[in-house]
Amino acid sequence: MTATVRLTTAQALVKFLAAQHVERDGTEERLVTGMFGIFGHGNVAGVGQALLQAQVQSEEGATGDDVLGELPYYLARNEQGAVHAATAFSRTRNRRQVMAVTTSIGPGATNMVTGAALATTNRIPVLLFPSDQFANRVPDPVLQQLEDPGTLDVSVNDVFRPVSRFFDRINRPEQLIPSLMNAMRVLTDPADTGAVTVCLPQDVQAEAHDWPLAFFRRRVWHIGRPVPEPAALERALAVIRSAKRPLVVAGGGVVYSEASEELRAFASATGIPVSDTHAGKGAINWDHPSAVGGVGSTGSSAANALAREADVVIGIGTRYSDFTTASHTVFADEDVRFVNVNVLGFDAAKHGAAMLVADAREALRALTEGLAGWEVDSAYRQEAVDLDAAWQQVVDECYHRDHTPLPAQTEVFGALNELMGPQDVVINAAGSMPGDLQCLWRASTPEQYHVEYAFSCMGYEIPASLGVKMAVGDEHEVVAIVGDGTYQMLPMEIATIVSEGVKVIIVLLQNHGFASIGALSESRGSQRFGTKYRMRQSSTGRLDGAEVPFDLAANAASWGADVLRCGSMAEFRENYGKAAASDRTTVLYIETDLMGPNPPGSAWWDVPVSEVSALESTQKAFEEHLANKQGQRPYL
């Protein structure tokens, strides 16, 4: 007879998660390291009770089949912030470990949708447990239940379906067994991963069931490294050998597969220049002879010059966002061909490429071996070096502008780049800052650069700093750069950071508006309309009056952080030293110039402009838009 233990569904969930482990390259560790959450009526007596029981049993050193195991709980302030923190944790651990998130029914659940979309877009595993309406439908409708007159089978949690790589709803306790097994499969699959959503009706959470003990045994999930298929490898090698001006685009897959050493070896052996995406920055150190910086809409002039004349583009672990391709304009050679290395066939097939569906590390090793004795022409190698050297002069100028009366934000980035160590982590996500960082930041290691730009989600940075710090520990500084727009989205997770006794540095740039969208608005003929924080004018009805009198530094202090106001770049550098020496979370507040100046652009981004307009500024922008579109084409 099968041995069983009687537990509630929520207790079984916690016991199962505590027993899951992961292995890659011979190293085993916990798969699910903890759970963020906020309790409401939908989960406080279910998952909340189970987490409490697990903690009490751990403190008491309890033994027996009904012991749930250790699963630490972290109280967040906003459910979206909790998912961002969990996602940042997993990304920093190169997708080897994950955090879970529990929420109540209704708004607590839907608050997670943006975070789920961010995780899935970035191909980062995160485990979500939104509570749901009663499965038995007796108290119907319950508080916060959305009713659909056409069916009783839909709840608000169905909005998670398109933003999750795996979605399920547990209407009976025993359904948890196949559901969690599939959830773990997706969390540990390097190709088919993202947000995993398991909805938990509140009555089912508290319902008891006799669970087979085998369900809770220590289980190890193995993260594979798919090797290149020989025939596909030969096709890829043939394309590369035929190239005169090849260019590598290094994406996040290089970082997540921990293939930086192999990328450097490949570049050194072949002389092929290496550009990078946001997720791939640092995959090759910025001062490597083959490194040419970011490519695409916010890339360096060096990488984009090489991209325009590249006859073969070797994409490694990239999904080719429109910023990477400059909206299908930057790879301009009429006969350009692509070789794509990716664990996901969907990405490997893009742009009519020769597909190499494989782990980046294993593929780079095979490509380096297969190209033994072959390298690019020395003149092309020197051209890449010269182009990058010229770009580095631009970086130095942007980093040390001495702009007055307020500094440019690039000066703040320059100070941080010079003050932070190679193992410290800079975090950013949205606005003009990611663009400046991609083209300017000199990343020495893949760990140093943590910029989320697949979903480009305002509000990511502060909760992400918590997740990153939990992943890297106290030996490394974690610095989140936020603008005033992003800060106002999710500042409350500073309280979570403080309550957990975690130390991060938050750099808060105040420019009283949206620098990125303001510049985009102006360039597309919309005259920076609605992009500044201003009081509404009674005479015109527009938001173009005096600056809104908010004090973000005081607000940051109210969440429990230390705040140092910086009146100049010299004071900023001095205060960074104080923040680094402190063991408390510190916010460095500095005002910067909304108008830049920004780094010089070298590529285009397709944002549609009104085809018909009464405004002269829009008419002119539309003419420019049509001219830029002339270089746009599919890559076939």
XYZ file of C-alpha atoms in Angstrom:
636
model
C 0.000 0.000 0.000
C 1.292 3.475 -0.918
C 2.531 5.441 2.087
C 0.725 8.769 2.461
C 0.612 11.854 4.640
C -2.464 14.004 5.242
C -1.837 17.673 4.495
C -3.730 20.600 3.071
C -3.045 21.554 -0.527
C -1.087 24.604 0.636
C 0.949 22.536 3.080
C 1.686 20.022 0.323
C 2.772 22.882 -1.937
C 5.273 24.182 0.601
C 6.575 20.685 1.397
C 7.071 19.913 -2.299
C 8.887 23.173 -3.069
C 11.234 22.690 -0.127
C 12.337 19.345 -1.566
C 13.181 20.526 -5.099
C 16.791 20.887 -6.202
C 18.560 21.749 -9.427
C 21.808 20.594 -11.015
C 24.002 22.019 -13.742
C 27.609 21.128 -14.463
C 27.701 18.853 -11.424
C 26.607 21.497 -8.906
C 23.392 20.901 -6.962
C 21.461 23.567 -5.019
C 17.963 24.456 -3.892
C 15.681 25.276 -6.800
C 13.079 27.411 -4.978
C 14.873 29.441 -2.323
C 11.958 31.366 -0.812
C 8.615 33.043 -1.357
C 7.665 36.711 -1.624
C 4.097 37.692 -0.955
C 1.331 39.769 0.521
C -1.447 38.053 2.455
C -5.132 38.716 1.925
C -8.306 36.770 2.570
C -7.517 34.554 -0.428
C -4.238 33.129 0.878
C -3.720 34.043 4.537
C -5.420 30.877 5.860
C -4.048 28.652 3.094
C -0.534 29.353 1.869
C 0.005 31.750 4.790
C -0.795 29.047 7.340
C 1.467 26.570 5.541
C 4.417 28.976 5.501
C 3.926 29.681 9.212
C 3.772 25.976 9.992
C 6.959 25.381 8.016
C 8.755 28.125 9.935
C 7.560 26.899 13.344
C 8.535 23.313 12.569
C 11.963 24.468 11.415
C 12.504 26.531 14.577
C 11.446 23.603 16.772
C 13.559 21.070 14.853
C 10.482 18.898 14.234
C 10.799 15.543 12.494
C 8.330 13.246 10.768
C 6.456 12.854 7.504
C 4.275 15.895 8.175
C 7.235 18.295 8.474
C 6.962 20.758 5.598
C 10.576 21.810 5.247
C 12.092 25.287 5.172
C 10.735 27.913 2.752
C 11.530 31.476 3.910
C 8.823 34.110 3.452
C 9.506 37.739 2.472
C 6.796 40.381 2.887
C 6.630 42.700 -0.121
C 4.742 45.993 -0.372
C 3.396 45.565 -3.891
C 2.746 42.332 -5.766
C 4.304 43.628 -8.969
C 7.403 44.581 -7.014
C 7.533 41.088 -5.526
C 7.618 39.533 -9.008
C 10.299 41.993 -10.139
C 12.447 41.061 -7.138
C 11.962 37.356 -7.831
C 12.805 37.822 -11.511
C 15.948 39.809 -10.756
C 17.043 37.101 -8.318
C 16.689 34.374 -10.935
C 18.395 36.404 -13.638
C 21.330 37.089 -11.329
C 21.599 33.362 -10.585
C 21.690 32.746 -14.350
C 18.282 31.044 -14.206
C 19.520 28.227 -11.949
C 17.388 29.185 -8.959
C 13.999 30.846 -8.575
C 11.783 32.596 -6.058
C 8.028 32.101 -5.703
C 5.337 34.719 -5.099
C 1.999 34.249 -3.319
C -0.891 36.704 -3.567
C -4.515 36.960 -2.593
C -7.466 36.912 -4.975
C -8.447 39.781 -7.310
C -6.245 42.896 -7.399
C -3.477 41.144 -5.489
C -3.322 38.606 -8.291
C -3.677 41.003 -11.217
C -0.965 43.236 -9.783
C 1.429 40.442 -10.759
C 0.532 40.397 -14.465
C 3.054 43.059 -15.498
C 5.796 41.240 -13.598
C 4.835 37.956 -15.251
C 5.001 39.539 -18.698
C 8.418 40.995 -17.897
C 9.765 37.615 -16.776
C 8.450 35.767 -19.813
C 9.602 38.425 -22.283
C 13.084 38.243 -20.769
C 13.031 34.407 -20.709
C 13.514 34.394 -16.914
C 11.846 31.734 -14.709
C 9.632 32.889 -11.854
C 6.985 30.917 -9.919
C 3.622 32.595 -9.247
C 0.766 31.430 -7.005
C -2.174 33.837 -7.370
C -5.179 32.903 -5.256
C -8.504 32.331 -6.978
C -12.252 32.189 -6.349
C -13.841 29.202 -4.588
C -13.624 26.024 -6.636
C -16.781 24.678 -4.973
C -18.676 27.852 -5.958
C -20.754 27.774 -2.768
C -20.065 31.362 -1.583
C -20.498 32.795 -5.068
C -19.523 35.498 -5.812
C -16.867 35.989 -3.182
C -15.163 39.267 -2.347
C -13.046 40.491 -5.307
C -14.437 37.869 -7.711
C -14.985 38.974 -11.285
C -18.236 37.539 -12.653
C -18.646 36.666 -16.320
C -22.323 36.216 -17.211
C -21.369 33.942 -20.112
C -19.440 31.361 -18.082
C -18.603 30.488 -14.490
C -15.251 29.024 -15.525
C -13.369 32.322 -15.936
C -11.645 34.383 -13.256
C -9.333 37.388 -13.440
C -6.428 34.959 -13.229
C -7.055 33.936 -16.822
C -5.215 37.115 -17.823
C -2.032 35.266 -16.853
C -2.416 32.785 -19.722
C -0.772 34.851 -22.488
C 2.076 36.082 -20.244
C 2.980 32.683 -18.744
C 5.018 29.827 -20.180
C 2.924 27.460 -18.045
C -0.526 28.106 -16.603
C -2.793 25.914 -14.496
C -5.635 26.151 -11.981
C -5.902 23.647 -9.118
C -9.595 22.821 -8.687
C -8.962 19.593 -6.731
C -6.036 18.848 -4.376
C -4.711 15.896 -6.380
C -4.330 18.114 -9.447
C -1.371 19.714 -7.673
C 0.829 16.684 -8.395
C 1.004 16.848 -12.209
C 0.787 20.628 -12.114
C 3.865 21.142 -9.944
C 5.852 18.541 -11.851
C 5.205 20.457 -15.072
C 5.924 23.737 -13.331
C 9.367 22.517 -12.314
C 9.986 21.273 -15.859
C 9.381 24.731 -17.313
C 11.358 26.526 -14.590
C 14.444 24.434 -15.388
C 14.123 24.361 -19.175
C 16.656 26.841 -20.649
C 14.589 27.180 -23.827
C 10.962 27.007 -22.700
C 11.022 29.138 -19.574
C 9.428 32.267 -18.153
C 6.604 32.921 -15.724
C 4.995 29.777 -14.313
C 1.517 30.496 -12.929
C -0.396 28.033 -10.750
C -3.733 29.466 -9.578
C -4.925 28.346 -6.159
C -8.651 28.607 -5.343
C -8.843 29.704 -1.731
C -10.991 26.782 -0.587
C -8.704 24.223 -2.245
C -5.677 25.704 -0.470
C -7.166 24.702 2.893
C -8.603 21.336 1.773
C -6.901 18.210 3.134
C -5.782 15.247 1.044
C -3.809 12.032 1.567
C -0.644 12.687 -0.429
C 1.790 9.957 -1.527
C 5.062 10.451 0.325
C 6.921 9.825 -2.931
C 5.649 13.204 -4.130
C 7.809 14.894 -1.484
C 11.044 13.011 -1.958
C 14.177 14.994 -2.675
C 14.072 15.589 -6.406
C 16.860 16.965 -8.624
C 15.993 18.729 -11.866
C 18.844 18.799 -14.381
C 19.455 21.847 -16.558
C 20.736 20.499 -19.830
C 23.301 21.834 -22.246
C 22.094 20.826 -25.717
C 25.056 20.241 -28.020
C 25.089 21.289 -31.687
C 23.713 18.787 -34.172
C 26.684 17.850 -36.438
C 25.028 18.682 -39.757
C 23.737 22.028 -38.428
C 27.213 22.799 -37.108
C 28.763 22.164 -40.504
C 26.228 24.455 -42.184
C 26.993 27.213 -39.684
C 30.738 26.780 -40.103
C 30.436 26.974 -43.889
C 28.593 30.287 -43.684
C 31.125 31.762 -41.236
C 34.125 30.601 -43.300
C 32.684 32.380 -46.342
C 32.450 35.695 -44.495
C 34.727 38.650 -45.110
C 33.168 40.988 -42.548
C 31.437 38.854 -39.876
C 30.033 40.336 -36.659
C 28.917 38.605 -33.449
C 25.832 39.813 -31.594
C 26.150 38.482 -28.027
C 22.821 38.240 -26.190
C 21.631 37.126 -22.793
C 22.014 33.474 -23.704
C 25.798 33.859 -23.475
C 25.474 35.150 -19.919
C 22.871 32.628 -18.735
C 24.882 29.696 -20.090
C 27.995 31.153 -18.419
C 29.872 31.121 -21.710
C 31.907 34.320 -21.367
C 35.224 32.482 -21.321
C 34.245 30.596 -24.460
C 33.131 33.812 -26.196
C 36.443 35.481 -25.442
C 38.319 32.441 -26.741
C 36.205 32.398 -29.924
C 36.798 36.094 -30.537
C 40.529 35.867 -29.843
C 40.973 32.885 -32.147
C 38.942 34.237 -35.073
C 39.304 37.998 -34.704
C 35.559 38.438 -35.285
C 34.296 41.661 -33.668
C 31.767 41.156 -30.845
C 28.862 43.523 -30.250
C 26.304 43.065 -27.505
C 22.672 43.558 -26.557
C 21.442 44.795 -23.183
C 21.123 41.253 -21.837
C 24.505 40.298 -23.292
C 26.553 43.285 -22.163
C 29.585 42.128 -20.216
C 29.525 38.718 -21.884
C 32.820 39.895 -23.322
C 34.846 42.417 -21.333
C 34.685 45.921 -22.830
C 38.471 46.179 -23.235
C 38.864 42.897 -25.136
C 40.472 43.585 -28.548
C 37.373 42.250 -30.318
C 34.757 44.083 -28.201
C 32.949 46.909 -30.025
C 30.047 47.632 -27.631
C 26.299 47.777 -27.965
C 24.630 47.344 -31.340
C 21.396 48.796 -32.692
C 19.237 51.823 -31.919
C 21.170 52.749 -28.783
C 24.447 51.115 -29.759
C 27.932 52.489 -30.222
C 29.053 54.059 -33.474
C 31.717 51.336 -33.702
C 29.332 48.391 -33.533
C 26.793 50.036 -35.822
C 29.397 50.924 -38.452
C 30.485 47.291 -38.539
C 26.874 46.084 -38.538
C 26.024 48.113 -41.632
C 28.715 46.366 -43.672
C 28.579 42.937 -42.043
C 28.079 40.119 -44.548
C 27.468 37.494 -41.822
C 25.860 38.201 -38.451
C 26.417 35.547 -35.785
C 23.695 35.941 -33.164
C 24.452 34.051 -29.964
C 21.649 33.855 -27.427
C 19.746 36.882 -28.744
C 16.090 37.295 -29.645
C 16.817 40.217 -32.002
C 14.576 42.917 -30.552
C 13.845 45.960 -32.696
C 16.449 47.899 -30.721
C 19.091 45.300 -31.628
C 18.270 45.455 -35.337
C 17.475 49.195 -35.282
C 14.029 48.256 -36.552
C 15.517 46.153 -39.357
C 17.865 48.840 -40.670
C 21.282 48.403 -39.044
C 22.298 45.209 -40.873
C 22.331 46.963 -44.226
C 24.342 44.723 -46.561
C 22.008 43.497 -49.313
C 23.337 39.951 -49.065
C 23.742 39.755 -45.285
C 23.293 36.265 -43.865
C 22.688 35.136 -40.308
C 23.967 32.280 -38.173
C 21.894 32.018 -35.000
C 22.923 30.072 -31.918
C 20.050 29.658 -29.465
C 18.538 26.987 -27.219
C 15.117 28.040 -28.509
C 14.392 27.167 -32.116
C 11.958 30.081 -32.348
C 14.837 32.539 -31.870
C 17.387 30.524 -33.830
C 15.159 30.620 -36.933
C 14.858 34.405 -37.087
C 16.037 36.291 -40.179
C 16.284 33.165 -42.323
C 19.354 32.097 -40.398
C 21.467 28.990 -40.485
C 20.116 27.565 -37.221
C 22.295 26.124 -34.485
C 19.898 25.052 -31.746
C 22.281 24.500 -28.856
C 23.588 25.786 -25.558
C 25.748 28.867 -26.123
C 28.751 27.478 -24.260
C 28.724 24.182 -26.122
C 28.116 25.893 -29.458
C 30.983 28.345 -28.971
C 33.345 25.517 -28.126
C 32.288 23.628 -31.243
C 32.531 26.709 -33.463
C 35.990 27.598 -32.161
C 37.215 24.077 -32.785
C 35.590 23.921 -36.217
C 37.171 27.226 -37.268
C 40.680 26.271 -36.116
C 43.189 27.957 -38.409
C 40.612 30.372 -39.841
C 40.437 34.043 -38.911
C 39.316 37.342 -40.342
C 41.640 39.529 -42.364
C 44.066 41.530 -40.221
C 42.894 44.780 -41.813
C 39.305 44.064 -40.726
C 40.466 43.205 -37.232
C 42.364 46.507 -37.049
C 39.353 48.408 -38.400
C 37.264 47.146 -35.485
C 39.963 48.152 -33.004
C 40.214 51.648 -34.498
C 36.450 52.164 -34.545
C 36.154 51.141 -30.919
C 39.065 53.372 -29.895
C 37.316 56.344 -31.501
C 34.099 55.453 -29.673
C 35.899 55.227 -26.330
C 36.901 58.865 -26.771
C 33.210 59.704 -27.112
C 32.497 57.749 -23.928
C 35.138 59.723 -22.056
C 33.590 62.972 -23.273
C 30.105 61.907 -22.175
C 31.392 60.787 -18.787
C 33.224 64.066 -18.094
C 31.129 66.834 -19.666
C 31.237 69.271 -16.730
C 27.794 70.370 -17.913
C 26.215 73.324 -16.089
C 24.196 74.438 -14.266
C 23.012 70.840 -13.761
C 25.057 67.791 -14.742
C 24.049 65.530 -17.600
C 22.961 62.084 -16.480
C 25.863 60.607 -18.468
C 28.208 62.199 -15.926
C 26.475 60.277 -13.145
C 26.893 57.062 -15.127
C 30.548 57.839 -15.684
C 31.164 58.360 -11.975
C 29.448 55.076 -11.157
C 31.330 53.208 -13.882
C 34.606 54.445 -12.423
C 33.675 53.932 -8.754
C 32.021 50.509 -8.916
C 34.042 47.298 -8.897
C 33.889 44.623 -11.611
C 31.708 42.375 -9.422
C 29.344 45.140 -8.334
C 25.979 45.315 -10.115
C 24.311 48.282 -11.809
C 20.538 48.023 -12.359
C 18.279 49.962 -14.701
C 15.246 49.357 -16.898
C 13.390 52.165 -18.630
C 13.567 55.639 -20.114
C 16.629 57.292 -21.634
C 18.965 55.688 -19.120
C 19.136 52.193 -20.698
C 20.048 53.740 -24.029
C 22.844 55.783 -22.493
C 24.044 52.791 -20.525
C 24.086 50.399 -23.477
C 26.275 52.633 -25.585
C 28.477 53.994 -22.785
C 28.815 51.481 -19.922
C 32.147 49.672 -19.768
C 31.237 46.274 -18.364
C 34.164 44.171 -17.200
C 32.105 41.128 -16.248
C 28.692 39.681 -17.169
C 27.590 40.108 -13.551
C 28.097 43.866 -13.512
C 25.376 44.958 -15.953
C 21.722 44.252 -15.068
C 19.496 46.291 -17.380
C 15.991 44.997 -18.135
C 15.095 46.142 -21.624
C 12.986 43.373 -23.101
C 9.853 44.740 -21.366
C 11.465 48.073 -20.380
C 9.316 48.293 -17.283
C 9.310 51.469 -15.223
C 9.404 50.573 -11.543
C 11.574 47.472 -11.979
C 14.799 48.849 -10.560
C 14.138 49.248 -6.823
C 12.521 45.826 -6.242
C 15.103 44.306 -8.581
C 17.879 45.614 -6.345
C 16.452 43.516 -3.519
C 16.398 40.371 -5.661
C 19.907 40.974 -6.973
C 21.302 41.628 -3.493
C 19.715 38.413 -2.205
C 21.449 36.609 -5.061
C 24.943 38.102 -4.800
C 25.322 38.613 -1.053
C 27.034 41.307 0.982
C 30.401 41.209 -0.777
C 29.095 43.111 -3.799
C 27.566 46.553 -4.089
C 24.186 46.649 -5.831
C 23.314 50.017 -7.353
C 19.858 50.757 -8.762
C 19.653 53.856 -10.958
C 16.159 55.376 -11.108
C 14.725 58.515 -12.606
C 11.940 60.482 -10.990
C 9.369 58.851 -13.305
C 10.431 55.327 -12.457
C 10.771 56.170 -8.764
C 7.140 57.214 -8.540
C 6.021 53.844 -9.939
C 7.263 51.516 -7.167
C 9.166 53.282 -4.381
C 7.486 51.296 -1.613
C 9.820 48.304 -1.953
C 12.452 50.441 -0.217
C 10.498 49.559 2.945
C 10.858 45.865 2.097
C 14.586 46.302 1.563
C 14.955 48.106 4.885
C 12.807 45.615 6.805
C 14.930 42.727 5.515
C 18.119 44.455 6.644
C 19.438 44.427 3.079
C 21.896 47.087 1.940
C 21.632 48.526 -1.574
C 22.485 51.895 -3.097
C 19.743 53.727 -4.989
C 20.801 56.569 -7.269
C 17.798 58.848 -7.763
C 18.037 61.296 -10.651
C 15.520 64.136 -10.547
C 14.931 66.015 -13.808
C 11.224 66.837 -13.437
C 10.087 64.900 -16.483
C 10.544 62.044 -18.944
C 13.884 62.544 -20.695
C 13.497 59.654 -23.117
C 9.887 60.147 -24.137
C 10.345 63.912 -24.151
C 13.162 63.630 -26.679
C 11.210 61.046 -28.689
C 8.131 63.273 -28.642
C 10.140 66.204 -29.925
C 11.821 64.182 -32.671
C 8.453 62.811 -33.838
C 6.769 66.194 -33.979
C 4.827 66.123 -30.707
C 6.782 68.970 -29.059
C 7.434 67.195 -25.721
C 3.708 67.433 -24.937
C 2.820 65.858 -21.584
C 6.367 64.773 -20.747
C 7.256 67.148 -17.892
C 6.095 67.196 -14.280
C 4.370 70.554 -14.180
C 1.364 72.158 -12.489
C -1.715 72.655 -14.665
C -2.121 76.203 -15.966
C -5.603 77.565 -15.329
C -5.262 79.933 -18.286
C -4.404 77.293 -20.907
C -5.451 74.040 -19.257
C -2.045 72.546 -20.095
C 0.420 70.867 -17.736
C 3.103 73.443 -18.432
C 3.104 75.578 -15.295
C 5.558 75.561 -12.411
C 7.390 72.391 -11.385
C 5.350 70.065 -9.172
C 6.655 70.706 -5.628
C 7.344 67.128 -4.627
C 10.410 66.179 -2.619
C 11.467 62.689 -3.705
C 14.480 62.708 -1.396
C 12.219 63.246 1.606
C 9.897 60.555 0.313
C 12.766 58.076 0.049
C 13.761 58.868 3.618
C 10.195 58.192 4.748
C 10.522 54.565 3.626
C 13.459 54.104 6.009
C 16.488 54.674 3.784
C 19.376 57.011 4.476
C 19.386 59.864 1.948
C 22.372 61.923 0.812
C 21.629 64.962 -1.354
C 24.290 65.673 -3.968
C 24.655 69.254 -5.192
C 27.447 68.549 -7.648
C 29.304 65.684 -9.300
C 32.149 66.125 -6.828
C 29.687 65.752 -3.959
C 28.096 62.762 -5.695
C 31.426 60.968 -5.875
C 32.126 61.761 -2.234
C 28.685 60.562 -1.140
C 29.006 57.351 -3.140
C 32.031 56.527 -1.005
C 29.940 57.108 2.125
C 27.137 54.920 0.780
C 29.549 52.132 -0.120
C 31.082 52.257 3.362
C 27.677 52.155 5.059
C 25.839 48.967 6.004
C 22.447 50.622 5.418
C 20.454 51.232 2.279
C 21.326 54.686 1.000
C 19.680 56.886 -1.623
C 21.943 59.287 -3.501
C 19.729 62.132 -4.743
C 20.958 64.399 -7.524
C 19.247 66.772 -9.948
C 20.207 66.448 -13.629
C 19.418 68.298 -16.842
C 16.219 67.044 -18.502
C 17.546 68.094 -21.916
C 20.763 66.087 -21.751
C 23.086 66.308 -23.520
C 22.875 62.660 -24.507
C 25.351 60.449 -26.375
C 25.377 60.845 -30.178
C 23.036 58.424 -31.914
C 24.189 56.180 -34.734
C 21.063 54.175 -35.621
C 17.315 54.558 -36.037
C 14.228 53.326 -34.161
C 10.877 52.964 -35.877
C 8.131 54.838 -34.020
C 5.202 55.675 -36.329
C 4.475 59.363 -36.965
C 1.037 60.770 -37.746
C 0.575 60.603 -41.519
C -1.781 63.601 -41.519
C -1.378 66.550 -39.167
C -2.180 70.241 -38.835
C 1.087 70.744 -36.935
C 4.159 71.752 -38.934
C 6.423 69.911 -36.474
C 4.546 66.649 -37.102
C 4.556 67.165 -40.874
C 8.339 67.553 -40.851
C 8.771 64.519 -38.597
C 6.657 62.411 -40.959
C 8.892 63.340 -43.909
C 11.952 62.289 -41.893
C 10.198 59.073 -40.897
C 9.550 58.168 -44.526
C 13.193 58.832 -45.393
C 14.434 56.594 -42.576
C 12.077 53.800 -43.568
C 13.814 53.519 -46.923
C 16.516 51.436 -45.284
C 14.062 49.102 -43.547
C 13.642 45.583 -44.892
C 13.031 41.994 -43.871
C 16.068 39.765 -43.418
C 15.420 36.722 -45.574
